[in-house]
Amino acid sequence: MLRTAPRLLRTICTTAAAYQHKLKLALIGQSIFGQEVYNKLRKEGHKVVGVFTVPDKNGQADPLALAAEKDGTPVFKFPRWRAKGKPIQEVVAAYKSVGAELNVLPFCTQFIPMDVIDCPKHGSIIYHPSILPRHRGASAINWTLIQGDKKAGFTIFWADDGLDTGPILLQRECDVGQNDTVDDLYNRFLFPEGIKAMVEAVHLIADGKAPRIPQPKEGATYEGIQKKENAEISWNQPAAALHNWIRGHDKVPGAWATINGQVVTFYGSSLLDASVPAGQELAIKGASRPGLVTKNGLVVFGNDGKMVLVRNLQFEDGKMIPASKYFSADETTALELTEEEKKIAEDIRAIWKGILSNVAVIEDSTDFFKSGASSMHVVRMLEEIKQKHGGLQLQNEDVYMATKFADFIQMAVRKLRGEDKEEELVIDYVSKNMNNMTVNMPYQCFINGKFIDADDGKTYDTINPADGSVIASVSSASLADVDKAVAAAKEAFENGEWGRMNARERGRLMYRLADLMEEHQEELATIESIDSGAVYTLALKTHIGMSVQTFRYFAGWCDKIQGATIPINQARPNHNLTFTKKEPIGVCAIIIPWNYPLMMLAWKTAACLAAGNTLVLKPAQVTPLTSLKFAELSAKAGFPKGVINILPGSGGLVGQHLSEHPDVRKVGFTGSTPTGKQIMKSAATNLKKVSLELGGKSPLIIFSDCELDRAVKMGMGAVYFNKGENCIAAGRLFVEESIHDEFVRKVVEEIKKMKIGDPLDRSTDHGPQNHKAHLEKLLQYCETGVKEGATLVYGGRQVHRPGFFMEPTVFTDVEDHMYIAQEESFGPVMVISKFKNGDVDGVLRRANATEYGLASGVFTKDINKALYISEKLEAGTVFINTYNKTDVAAPFGGFKLSGFGKDLGEEALHEYLRTKAITVEY
């Protein structure tokens, strides 16, 4: 019940508008956390009548004191509140003089007398970083990790005379990732959410809505403060316990072991689920098996044979090194600084002096932490360096790795020179100056984080449909390339950083990738336009714009994928717990079409990555360039090697091999129905999971009671959007007899206003068809319609200009048996059939008389009629008085020969997940 009540509380008390009253507050505590709580409370209108904090340390005031002094709030700096077990009366009197109605203790290391705790009208509330009653005591976050808890959190409770035993006001909790550290939990959840919760708690008290929930005795634990002397690693434990011990002590006080007679502290551990790597043995006192110094760090072994990877080691003199450099730690030659680097060093020296004001001179041997700096000064120092030298990007960990000034300067200069970087991504571009910019286009296969030529060296030309010119010669992937890409994806999933990454970090990478796509949106839209023929303005808004939205949408899903608990029959006298887990599938093959090259990539890839899979993507042979540009941006976003692989080339070769590859566990395909059927057969080799978005012949029914001008506009968009190369295009329009002729007349009038031309021209309405073979197919389609007796009202011909342009086309008098009534054109061809006035059921039968079922639409002012038709239409999507209105949150997919499975929305995630049921008897 302890955790249930706060959740119920949240549902009735978190709306800001509900908070009416304000209080006079005393803040007792310290640190940046205390400072932020102070600032937020003042911003919300509460009056802070006094701040009680610790004395200055090494001449430096606490951040809470600095903020309060700046605002003119009374600040009291007492070294202690009690002497010989009794309150110091002068201190208590000073406290009482401010007249507080509530004490707020956001982070307090001092012992506060009960005279002060109980003095205000509303008493005192305290923030504690654990889910009480578990982990009472001063090292709560450490013990959360040391004991391997799956949940962390914090409690805001009413202070009493016990140690963290007072009634609970509210609680929050979060998941603990497999490799989370104290810093991870604090920075991601305990700090930001704790600040919000402290403010919420004060609001609740002010409005008389704050509960007092007694802490249960069951589950209560108390652990003492962890100190260096009791943080030694006991090696006779499983790897998971070793990992928990190390990360639970990172950064303070630091888990340690004895190596070569010296105490060495371990930082940055993670569980390593892989084969034993190559490395140099290192004897560790007490360990039954030597560690291994590898290129990635120090590998140590639990008594279960499993491994832990440790990234950093710190020696007794305070020097910290990458664990991978243990045997070469003293071999680094000091850099000789350039004049410019010397100026930067002096700027940094001045920053150190500003922080370490108690140190007369910053010498090369000055140690940042031994001179009085703390973790909050690390942030300040790095921010000041960033302000002066934006090109020097440093992390908190860099300061701990080089605590002495000379070592810090050497490290900073190495970073500035780029000497510490991983192997840089090498890209050969085809570059073109067009659309008022220089467009840089990768053209090679992207496998395991590198752009490489096809294994057999083969290439093919990709063509600009606007003029028939060659844009680039692109690598044509071979069977060997497929095998390499699948192997890279499998390694990344099973043994790589991606497989160990927590869900929020996955989401962070996806958000970063979306930002890079948006940053490069004009370049991407230009590439999309010249490679696919899409009108630039449409490419910018839809092809690229919706791709960015899709990645942001699914980035938000990463940490919200959940299983369920299921009540089952109990096996008396025992009890059972059954729950499900949603797990990634593994290596996924994604095969996309040529009509929306980047958007189709985004629709499938974003869901696939959000679920935690790795992928090999085959773009359409005729439109590979935005996919390869996407690969470049994914590498720059920081996606680990092997997670994303892109293979341009033949569908019959690359797509077929991916579909039947034994290490591929899922195929997501968008394309033609015949190819989808072939993929189903190939996937049966190892019973892959498959989702298919295939052809369509989407009916659009227009009734006489519609808004005719809107129906004309939307009907034209339903057919001619993206030159008709649109999977949900209205393949057949049924127009009620009484408005048929007027509808056709208005459509033709509007077509004549359309500008056909260069897709990069901002005024162009209608660009070229995607490729020559498709144009020829469309012309043959129109010839067939004429031969069968349909009336060609407009168009049906190639435009006489360079490139693959076709006139927007209109057919009427189309009978149900005709080829153009049954088969998809996938081009700018409007196929119109009339139906008798009032014949609702008759037109429904005709609309459903197709083996396809992707989309459909209806125009009518009669909502009852519209809903009746939407219920009867056999299609995955029904549009009412609109068309082409897709959204990243709405599921998209078809019925019948239009395929199965969904893109977009929450349902798309389930296409890339598997469900595991787990039953526990206890």
Short mmCIF file of N, CA, C and O in Angstrom, two decimals, residues 22 57 118 146 158 187 198 249 266 298 379 388-389 520 661 715 883:
data_model
loop_
_atom_site.label_atom_id
_atom_site.label_comp_id
_atom_site.label_asym_id
_atom_site.label_seq_id
_atom_site.Cartn_x
_atom_site.Cartn_y
_atom_site.Cartn_z
N LYS A 22 0.09 30.30 -0.54
CA LYS A 22 1.54 30.43 -0.49
C LYS A 22 2.00 30.43 0.98
O LYS A 22 1.26 30.85 1.87
N LYS A 57 33.43 26.99 2.56
CA LYS A 57 34.51 26.01 2.58
C LYS A 57 35.63 26.49 1.68
O LYS A 57 35.40 26.78 0.50
N ASP A 118 10.05 20.80 14.77
CA ASP A 118 8.63 20.91 15.14
C ASP A 118 8.14 22.34 15.29
O ASP A 118 6.96 22.57 15.54
N ILE A 146 24.13 -1.11 -5.05
CA ILE A 146 24.90 -2.20 -4.47
C ILE A 146 24.03 -3.45 -4.31
O ILE A 146 24.47 -4.57 -4.57
N TRP A 158 7.57 13.61 6.14
CA TRP A 158 7.47 14.52 7.29
C TRP A 158 8.52 14.12 8.33
O TRP A 158 8.58 12.97 8.75
N ASN A 187 21.40 12.30 -12.09
CA ASN A 187 21.23 13.30 -13.15
C ASN A 187 19.97 13.08 -13.97
O ASN A 187 19.32 14.04 -14.40
N MET A 198 9.68 18.38 -4.71
CA MET A 198 9.78 19.22 -3.51
C MET A 198 8.82 20.41 -3.63
O MET A 198 8.13 20.77 -2.67
N HIS A 249 29.56 2.28 -5.76
CA HIS A 249 30.56 3.12 -5.08
C HIS A 249 31.17 4.17 -6.01
O HIS A 249 32.11 4.87 -5.64
N PHE A 266 38.23 1.32 -8.78
CA PHE A 266 37.60 0.95 -10.05
C PHE A 266 36.40 1.89 -10.33
O PHE A 266 35.56 2.09 -9.46
N LEU A 298 39.52 -2.95 -18.41
CA LEU A 298 39.92 -4.10 -17.60
C LEU A 298 38.73 -5.04 -17.44
O LEU A 298 37.67 -4.64 -16.95
N VAL A 379 31.36 21.04 -12.78
CA VAL A 379 30.41 21.58 -13.76
C VAL A 379 30.74 23.03 -14.08
O VAL A 379 30.78 23.45 -15.24
N LYS A 388 34.70 30.08 -23.09
CA LYS A 388 35.89 30.71 -23.66
C LYS A 388 36.39 29.99 -24.90
O LYS A 388 36.89 30.62 -25.84
N HIS A 389 36.26 28.67 -24.91
CA HIS A 389 36.81 27.86 -26.01
C HIS A 389 35.78 26.80 -26.39
O HIS A 389 35.86 25.65 -25.94
N HIS A 520 19.83 19.15 -41.57
CA HIS A 520 20.20 18.91 -42.97
C HIS A 520 18.97 18.78 -43.88
O HIS A 520 19.08 18.21 -44.96
N HIS A 661 17.91 -15.04 -45.28
CA HIS A 661 19.13 -15.17 -44.46
C HIS A 661 18.78 -15.75 -43.09
O HIS A 661 17.86 -15.27 -42.40
N GLY A 715 -10.00 15.30 -53.95
CA GLY A 715 -9.94 14.20 -54.90
C GLY A 715 -8.72 14.29 -55.79
O GLY A 715 -8.07 13.28 -56.09
N TYR A 883 -8.35 13.47 -47.27
CA TYR A 883 -7.60 12.36 -47.87
C TYR A 883 -6.11 12.62 -47.63
O TYR A 883 -5.68 13.75 -47.42
#
